[in-house]
mmCIF file of C-alpha atoms in Angstrom:
data_model
loop_
_atom_site.group_PDB
_atom_site.id
_atom_site.type_symbol
_atom_site.label_atom_id
_atom_site.label_comp_id
_atom_site.label_asym_id
_atom_site.label_seq_id
_atom_site.Cartn_x
_atom_site.Cartn_y
_atom_site.Cartn_z
ATOM 1 C CA MET W 822 -43.217 -12.019 -49.182
ATOM 2 C CA ALA W 823 -44.103 -14.984 -51.463
ATOM 3 C CA THR W 824 -41.042 -14.252 -53.569
ATOM 4 C CA VAL W 825 -38.842 -14.376 -50.502
ATOM 5 C CA ALA W 826 -40.471 -17.574 -49.229
ATOM 6 C CA ALA W 827 -40.128 -19.251 -52.615
ATOM 7 C CA SER W 828 -36.529 -18.281 -52.849
ATOM 8 C CA LEU W 829 -35.821 -19.880 -49.496
ATOM 9 C CA GLY W 830 -37.864 -23.030 -50.045
ATOM 10 C CA VAL W 831 -38.520 -23.192 -46.324
ATOM 11 C CA SER W 832 -39.390 -20.122 -44.330
ATOM 12 C CA GLU W 833 -39.897 -19.492 -40.673
ATOM 13 C CA ILE W 834 -42.808 -17.242 -39.791
ATOM 14 C CA LEU W 835 -43.645 -16.545 -36.185
ATOM 15 C CA GLY W 836 -41.871 -19.672 -35.104
ATOM 16 C CA SER W 837 -43.752 -22.130 -37.449
ATOM 17 C CA ARG W 838 -42.020 -23.889 -40.314
ATOM 18 C CA VAL W 839 -43.965 -23.396 -43.575
ATOM 19 C CA LYS W 840 -43.290 -25.445 -46.763
ATOM 20 C CA VAL W 841 -43.593 -23.478 -49.961
ATOM 21 C CA SER W 842 -43.974 -25.164 -53.364
ATOM 22 C CA GLY W 843 -42.743 -23.801 -56.622
ATOM 23 C CA THR W 844 -39.479 -23.349 -58.388
ATOM 24 C CA PRO W 845 -37.072 -21.250 -56.414
ATOM 25 C CA ARG W 846 -36.127 -18.048 -58.077
ATOM 26 C CA ALA W 847 -33.246 -15.794 -57.359
ATOM 27 C CA PRO W 848 -34.380 -12.911 -55.178
ATOM 28 C CA PRO W 849 -33.980 -9.433 -56.489
ATOM 29 C CA ALA W 850 -30.986 -7.622 -55.165
ATOM 30 C CA SER W 851 -32.658 -5.261 -52.752
ATOM 31 C CA SER W 852 -31.951 -4.196 -49.227
ATOM 32 C CA SER W 853 -35.624 -4.707 -48.208
ATOM 33 C CA SER W 854 -35.371 -8.471 -48.888
ATOM 34 C CA SER W 855 -32.371 -8.911 -46.630
ATOM 35 C CA LYS W 856 -34.115 -6.919 -43.910
ATOM 36 C CA ILE W 857 -37.213 -9.185 -44.067
ATOM 37 C CA VAL W 858 -35.092 -12.336 -43.923
ATOM 38 C CA ALA W 859 -33.217 -10.995 -40.913
ATOM 39 C CA LEU W 860 -36.504 -10.032 -39.247
ATOM 40 C CA PHE W 861 -38.091 -13.513 -39.439
ATOM 41 C CA SER W 862 -34.945 -15.551 -38.979
ATOM 42 C CA LYS W 863 -34.516 -17.416 -35.673
ATOM 43 C CA LYS W 864 -30.729 -17.164 -35.755
ATOM 44 C CA PRO W 865 -29.731 -14.873 -32.887
ATOM 45 C CA ALA W 866 -27.494 -11.940 -33.564
ATOM 46 C CA ALA W 867 -23.872 -12.414 -32.666
ATOM 47 C CA LYS W 868 -23.151 -11.034 -29.208
ATOM 48 C CA THR W 869 -19.946 -9.265 -28.406
ATOM 49 C CA LYS W 870 -18.048 -10.984 -25.654
ATOM 50 C CA PRO W 871 -17.381 -8.833 -22.602
ATOM 51 C CA VAL W 872 -13.760 -7.952 -22.111
ATOM 52 C CA ALA W 873 -12.346 -10.111 -19.345
ATOM 53 C CA VAL W 874 -10.905 -8.116 -16.470
ATOM 54 C CA SER W 875 -8.025 -9.802 -14.711
ATOM 55 C CA PRO W 876 -7.889 -9.897 -10.905
ATOM 56 C CA VAL W 877 -4.748 -7.759 -11.048
ATOM 57 C CA SER W 878 -6.555 -5.063 -13.064
ATOM 58 C CA GLU W 879 -9.441 -5.068 -10.593
ATOM 59 C CA GLU W 880 -7.000 -4.712 -7.715
ATOM 60 C CA LEU W 881 -5.177 -1.855 -9.437
ATOM 61 C CA ALA W 882 -8.480 -0.010 -9.943
ATOM 62 C CA LYS W 883 -8.927 0.031 -6.142
ATOM 63 C CA TRP W 884 -5.747 2.024 -5.604
ATOM 64 C CA TYR W 885 -5.181 4.041 -8.789
ATOM 65 C CA GLY W 886 -7.238 6.318 -10.996
ATOM 66 C CA PRO W 887 -10.366 8.438 -10.466
ATOM 67 C CA ASP W 888 -12.414 5.553 -8.965
ATOM 68 C CA ARG W 889 -9.792 4.552 -6.400
ATOM 69 C CA ARG W 890 -10.512 4.331 -2.701
ATOM 70 C CA ILE W 891 -10.475 7.654 -0.905
ATOM 71 C CA TYR W 892 -9.899 8.476 2.744
ATOM 72 C CA LEU W 893 -13.613 8.529 3.640
ATOM 73 C CA PRO W 894 -16.340 6.128 2.445
ATOM 74 C CA GLU W 895 -18.799 7.062 -0.268
ATOM 75 C CA GLY W 896 -21.579 9.159 1.231
ATOM 76 C CA LEU W 897 -19.313 10.847 3.754
ATOM 77 C CA LEU W 898 -17.104 12.362 1.084
ATOM 78 C CA ASP W 899 -17.987 13.368 -2.444
ATOM 79 C CA ARG W 900 -15.272 12.805 -5.029
ATOM 80 C CA SER W 901 -15.711 16.376 -6.213
ATOM 81 C CA GLU W 902 -14.226 17.448 -2.862
ATOM 82 C CA VAL W 903 -10.930 15.690 -3.600
ATOM 83 C CA PRO W 904 -8.287 18.214 -4.720
ATOM 84 C CA GLU W 905 -7.823 18.260 -8.497
ATOM 85 C CA TYR W 906 -4.071 17.729 -8.252
ATOM 86 C CA LEU W 907 -4.594 14.391 -6.465
ATOM 87 C CA THR W 908 -5.396 12.316 -9.532
ATOM 88 C CA GLY W 909 -4.587 8.856 -8.189
ATOM 89 C CA GLU W 910 -1.481 8.389 -10.279
ATOM 90 C CA VAL W 911 0.912 7.782 -7.358
ATOM 91 C CA PRO W 912 0.675 4.885 -4.879
ATOM 92 C CA GLY W 913 -1.138 5.639 -1.664
ATOM 93 C CA ASP W 914 -3.100 8.635 -2.974
ATOM 94 C CA TYR W 915 -6.360 8.657 -1.020
ATOM 95 C CA GLY W 916 -7.218 12.203 -2.005
ATOM 96 C CA TYR W 917 -6.210 13.618 1.374
ATOM 97 C CA ASP W 918 -4.284 16.881 1.571
ATOM 98 C CA PRO W 919 -6.146 19.162 4.016
ATOM 99 C CA PHE W 920 -3.364 21.778 4.105
ATOM 100 C CA GLY W 921 -2.750 21.889 0.359
ATOM 101 C CA LEU W 922 0.937 21.037 0.773
ATOM 102 C CA SER W 923 1.153 19.364 -2.631
ATOM 103 C CA LYS W 924 -0.530 21.903 -4.900
ATOM 104 C CA LYS W 925 2.706 22.591 -6.724
ATOM 105 C CA PRO W 926 4.088 19.623 -8.683
ATOM 106 C CA GLU W 927 7.579 20.126 -7.305
ATOM 107 C CA ASP W 928 6.206 20.109 -3.743
ATOM 108 C CA PHE W 929 4.171 17.000 -4.522
ATOM 109 C CA ALA W 930 7.282 15.095 -5.615
ATOM 110 C CA LYS W 931 9.279 16.382 -2.653
ATOM 111 C CA TYR W 932 6.743 15.358 -0.007
ATOM 112 C CA GLN W 933 6.162 12.019 -1.697
ATOM 113 C CA ALA W 934 9.887 11.293 -1.374
ATOM 114 C CA TYR W 935 9.957 12.491 2.253
ATOM 115 C CA GLU W 936 7.054 10.260 3.208
ATOM 116 C CA LEU W 937 8.403 7.170 1.475
ATOM 117 C CA ILE W 938 11.913 7.495 2.974
ATOM 118 C CA HIS W 939 10.492 8.055 6.476
ATOM 119 C CA ALA W 940 8.128 5.111 5.975
ATOM 120 C CA ARG W 941 11.019 2.801 5.089
ATOM 121 C CA TRP W 942 13.034 3.940 8.104
ATOM 122 C CA ALA W 943 9.988 3.464 10.338
ATOM 123 C CA MET W 944 9.515 -0.112 9.138
ATOM 124 C CA LEU W 945 13.155 -0.892 9.883
ATOM 125 C CA GLY W 946 12.934 0.912 13.224
ATOM 126 C CA ALA W 947 9.782 -0.904 14.309
ATOM 127 C CA ALA W 948 11.428 -4.240 13.547
ATOM 128 C CA GLY W 949 14.536 -3.131 15.470
ATOM 129 C CA PHE W 950 12.430 -2.151 18.489
ATOM 130 C CA ILE W 951 10.482 -5.416 18.618
ATOM 131 C CA ILE W 952 12.809 -8.239 17.546
ATOM 132 C CA PRO W 953 15.691 -7.866 20.072
ATOM 133 C CA GLU W 954 13.275 -7.397 22.986
ATOM 134 C CA ALA W 955 11.213 -10.406 21.896
ATOM 135 C CA PHE W 956 14.343 -12.560 21.533
ATOM 136 C CA ASN W 957 15.570 -11.509 24.967
ATOM 137 C CA LYS W 958 12.175 -12.061 26.596
ATOM 138 C CA TYR W 959 11.811 -15.588 25.237
ATOM 139 C CA GLY W 960 15.270 -16.998 25.900
ATOM 140 C CA ALA W 961 17.869 -15.427 23.609
ATOM 141 C CA ASN W 962 20.722 -13.434 25.093
ATOM 142 C CA CYS W 963 20.583 -9.954 23.593
ATOM 143 C CA GLY W 964 22.287 -8.164 26.453
ATOM 144 C CA PRO W 965 21.103 -7.189 29.924
ATOM 145 C CA GLU W 966 18.570 -4.691 28.571
ATOM 146 C CA ALA W 967 17.322 -5.355 25.068
ATOM 147 C CA VAL W 968 14.612 -2.687 25.267
ATOM 148 C CA TRP W 969 15.254 -0.028 22.654
ATOM 149 C CA PHE W 970 15.630 3.012 24.947
ATOM 150 C CA LYS W 971 17.703 1.087 27.487
ATOM 151 C CA THR W 972 20.063 -0.049 24.723
ATOM 152 C CA GLY W 973 20.590 3.599 23.854
ATOM 153 C CA ALA W 974 21.271 4.342 27.526
ATOM 154 C CA LEU W 975 23.974 1.667 27.557
ATOM 155 C CA LEU W 976 25.748 3.404 24.690
ATOM 156 C CA LEU W 977 25.403 6.767 26.379
ATOM 157 C CA ASP W 978 27.071 5.289 29.475
ATOM 158 C CA GLY W 979 30.037 4.164 27.378
ATOM 159 C CA ASN W 980 29.104 0.488 27.222
ATOM 160 C CA THR W 981 29.005 -1.686 24.112
ATOM 161 C CA LEU W 982 26.249 -3.851 22.669
ATOM 162 C CA ASN W 983 25.794 -7.564 23.312
ATOM 163 C CA TYR W 984 23.856 -9.862 21.032
ATOM 164 C CA PHE W 985 23.506 -13.640 21.548
ATOM 165 C CA GLY W 986 26.319 -13.573 24.088
ATOM 166 C CA ASN W 987 28.766 -11.841 21.764
ATOM 167 C CA SER W 988 30.079 -8.406 22.611
ATOM 168 C CA ILE W 989 29.929 -5.936 19.714
ATOM 169 C CA PRO W 990 32.639 -3.283 20.111
ATOM 170 C CA VAL W 991 30.507 -0.373 18.946
ATOM 171 C CA ASN W 992 30.237 2.643 21.193
ATOM 172 C CA LEU W 993 28.080 5.711 20.715
ATOM 173 C CA ILE W 994 30.702 7.699 18.761
ATOM 174 C CA ALA W 995 31.326 4.829 16.337
ATOM 175 C CA ALA W 996 27.577 4.339 15.865
ATOM 176 C CA VAL W 997 27.017 8.019 15.065
ATOM 177 C CA ILE W 998 29.924 8.130 12.601
ATOM 178 C CA ALA W 999 28.710 4.965 10.875
ATOM 179 C CA GLU W 1000 25.215 6.378 10.483
ATOM 180 C CA VAL W 1001 26.391 9.738 9.161
ATOM 181 C CA VAL W 1002 28.874 8.262 6.691
ATOM 182 C CA LEU W 1003 27.028 5.147 5.508
ATOM 183 C CA VAL W 1004 23.386 6.132 5.778
ATOM 184 C CA GLY W 1005 23.889 9.801 4.955
ATOM 185 C CA GLY W 1006 26.227 8.950 2.086
ATOM 186 C CA ALA W 1007 23.781 6.470 0.622
ATOM 187 C CA GLU W 1008 20.931 8.974 0.842
ATOM 188 C CA TYR W 1009 23.014 11.707 -0.782
ATOM 189 C CA TYR W 1010 23.979 9.298 -3.571
ATOM 190 C CA ARG W 1011 20.280 8.547 -4.106
ATOM 191 C CA ILE W 1012 19.341 12.221 -4.243
ATOM 192 C CA ILE W 1013 21.942 13.049 -6.899
ATOM 193 C CA ASN W 1014 20.990 9.807 -8.724
ATOM 194 C CA GLY W 1015 24.551 8.574 -8.785
ATOM 195 C CA LEU W 1016 23.470 5.242 -10.294
ATOM 196 C CA ASP W 1017 21.489 6.966 -13.064
ATOM 197 C CA LEU W 1018 18.263 5.202 -12.077
ATOM 198 C CA GLU W 1019 15.039 5.803 -13.970
ATOM 199 C CA ASP W 1020 13.052 5.969 -10.710
ATOM 200 C CA LYS W 1021 15.003 7.136 -7.676
ATOM 201 C CA LEU W 1022 12.248 6.153 -5.240
ATOM 202 C CA HIS W 1023 11.513 2.703 -6.665
ATOM 203 C CA PRO W 1024 14.723 1.742 -8.454
ATOM 204 C CA GLY W 1025 14.210 -2.024 -8.836
ATOM 205 C CA GLY W 1026 16.982 -3.770 -10.742
ATOM 206 C CA PRO W 1027 19.799 -4.668 -8.324
ATOM 207 C CA PHE W 1028 17.622 -3.437 -5.444
ATOM 208 C CA ASP W 1029 15.057 -6.129 -6.280
ATOM 209 C CA PRO W 1030 17.197 -9.311 -6.246
ATOM 210 C CA LEU W 1031 14.157 -11.612 -6.013
ATOM 211 C CA GLY W 1032 12.479 -10.008 -9.008
ATOM 212 C CA LEU W 1033 9.266 -9.326 -7.080
ATOM 213 C CA ALA W 1034 8.569 -6.184 -9.119
ATOM 214 C CA SER W 1035 9.543 -7.481 -12.551
ATOM 215 C CA ASP W 1036 5.904 -7.333 -13.686
ATOM 216 C CA PRO W 1037 4.692 -3.695 -13.972
ATOM 217 C CA ASP W 1038 1.234 -4.441 -12.525
ATOM 218 C CA GLN W 1039 2.668 -6.349 -9.584
ATOM 219 C CA ALA W 1040 5.183 -3.561 -9.046
ATOM 220 C CA ALA W 1041 2.334 -1.022 -8.853
ATOM 221 C CA LEU W 1042 0.562 -3.133 -6.229
ATOM 222 C CA LEU W 1043 3.760 -3.608 -4.221
ATOM 223 C CA LYS W 1044 4.261 0.164 -4.144
ATOM 224 C CA VAL W 1045 0.823 0.544 -2.566
ATOM 225 C CA LYS W 1046 1.558 -2.166 0.011
ATOM 226 C CA GLU W 1047 4.887 -0.551 0.842
ATOM 227 C CA ILE W 1048 3.482 2.895 1.571
ATOM 228 C CA LYS W 1049 0.516 1.467 3.510
ATOM 229 C CA ASN W 1050 2.792 -0.604 5.738
ATOM 230 C CA GLY W 1051 5.182 2.326 6.064
ATOM 231 C CA ARG W 1052 2.439 4.670 7.258
ATOM 232 C CA LEU W 1053 1.368 2.077 9.799
ATOM 233 C CA ALA W 1054 4.977 1.727 10.960
ATOM 234 C CA MET W 1055 5.275 5.498 11.459
ATOM 235 C CA PHE W 1056 2.211 5.455 13.712
ATOM 236 C CA ALA W 1057 3.635 2.408 15.509
ATOM 237 C CA MET W 1058 6.889 4.242 16.192
ATOM 238 C CA LEU W 1059 4.957 7.157 17.661
ATOM 239 C CA GLY W 1060 3.072 4.690 19.835
ATOM 240 C CA PHE W 1061 6.329 3.095 21.000
ATOM 241 C CA PHE W 1062 7.686 6.506 22.045
ATOM 242 C CA ILE W 1063 4.549 7.384 24.024
ATOM 243 C CA GLN W 1064 4.346 3.926 25.612
ATOM 244 C CA ALA W 1065 7.957 4.104 26.753
ATOM 245 C CA TYR W 1066 7.373 7.505 28.348
ATOM 246 C CA VAL W 1067 4.142 6.490 30.089
ATOM 247 C CA THR W 1068 4.890 2.897 31.188
ATOM 248 C CA GLY W 1069 8.694 2.712 31.183
ATOM 249 C CA LYS W 1070 8.500 -0.559 29.243
ATOM 250 C CA GLY W 1071 9.225 -1.742 25.744
ATOM 251 C CA PRO W 1072 6.519 -2.655 23.206
ATOM 252 C CA VAL W 1073 6.834 -6.428 23.733
ATOM 253 C CA ASP W 1074 6.580 -6.125 27.517
ATOM 254 C CA ASN W 1075 3.581 -3.802 27.169
ATOM 255 C CA LEU W 1076 1.870 -6.259 24.812
ATOM 256 C CA ALA W 1077 2.528 -9.191 27.172
ATOM 257 C CA SER W 1078 1.075 -7.240 30.107
ATOM 258 C CA HIS W 1079 -2.040 -6.364 28.118
ATOM 259 C CA LEU W 1080 -2.585 -9.931 26.905
ATOM 260 C CA SER W 1081 -2.190 -11.312 30.430
ATOM 261 C CA ASP W 1082 -4.883 -8.944 31.757
ATOM 262 C CA PRO W 1083 -6.674 -7.079 28.938
ATOM 263 C CA PHE W 1084 -9.131 -5.301 31.253
ATOM 264 C CA GLY W 1085 -6.551 -4.418 33.875
ATOM 265 C CA ASN W 1086 -3.769 -3.252 31.552
ATOM 266 C CA ASN W 1087 -4.990 -1.002 28.772
ATOM 267 C CA LEU W 1088 -5.070 2.625 27.744
ATOM 268 C CA LEU W 1089 -8.033 3.520 29.970
ATOM 269 C CA SER W 1090 -6.478 1.939 33.061
ATOM 270 C CA VAL W 1091 -3.257 3.862 32.444
ATOM 271 C CA ILE W 1092 -5.089 7.162 32.006
ATOM 272 C CA SER W 1093 -7.218 6.589 35.111
ATOM 273 C CA GLY W 1094 -4.104 5.865 37.170
ATOM 274 C CA SER W 1095 -5.051 2.333 38.203
ATOM 275 C CA VAL W 1096 -1.812 0.997 36.653
ATOM 276 C CA GLU W 1097 1.510 1.945 38.132
ATOM 277 C CA ARG W 1098 3.104 4.542 35.888
ATOM 278 C CA ALA W 1099 6.882 4.643 35.590
ATOM 279 C CA PRO W 1100 8.042 7.400 33.241
ATOM 280 C CA THR W 1101 11.496 6.715 31.904
ATOM 281 C CA LEU W 1102 12.483 9.059 29.093
#
């Protein structure tokens, strides 16, 4: 110990500075000396800095991987109960497949495509149900009946559409042909990958003119938002169908009636029969 103290000139022992006289001598090259110096030195050991996790990475961890959110909260569902083939690699995977429809990889890819295409159509359909009726209700001229099922009835009766006071010469036959040729053709072209896209479901490139998905992490988050909104839109479309059958009104008119009298116009009042029911479909 004296040798070490002399070699240092000033030593620190138990927090007190001790002056040592004598001519400093070179310490012997031994591992025990370096250990003693390290033991009584006040200099703290270098700490490794924690790896910074970006907000995007934290957000991705909520929706992808083994620790993602699942369809029931922790405590109600153990992660060991999630099917092994649902690994959290695709957007919107909450570990829910009660009928085992996606056990086979080829079935998994097929049903993923089915769901995503239906979700996109539902989002477009929900907007098409709501916007014309809302415009018509609040002053715009979208024809005599801008409610979605009444617009279809106009076409069935041989009439044409009218938007903002302008007659659109499209009858039912022309509408059906346009949908079969344009929509069906586009879908067939997607299935055969006519554009040689790397990802047929999320092509990006010319189909992302604003460059919203140019960053891979942001693209992964946008895929989750798309399928979540699409699933909500599919449920909304089902609700629109049932509402139209039960009340004979469009979604905007139903919402306005509910907001004007929430306790008098709601699901319970319709079921109990206190609200006049006018089936239409």
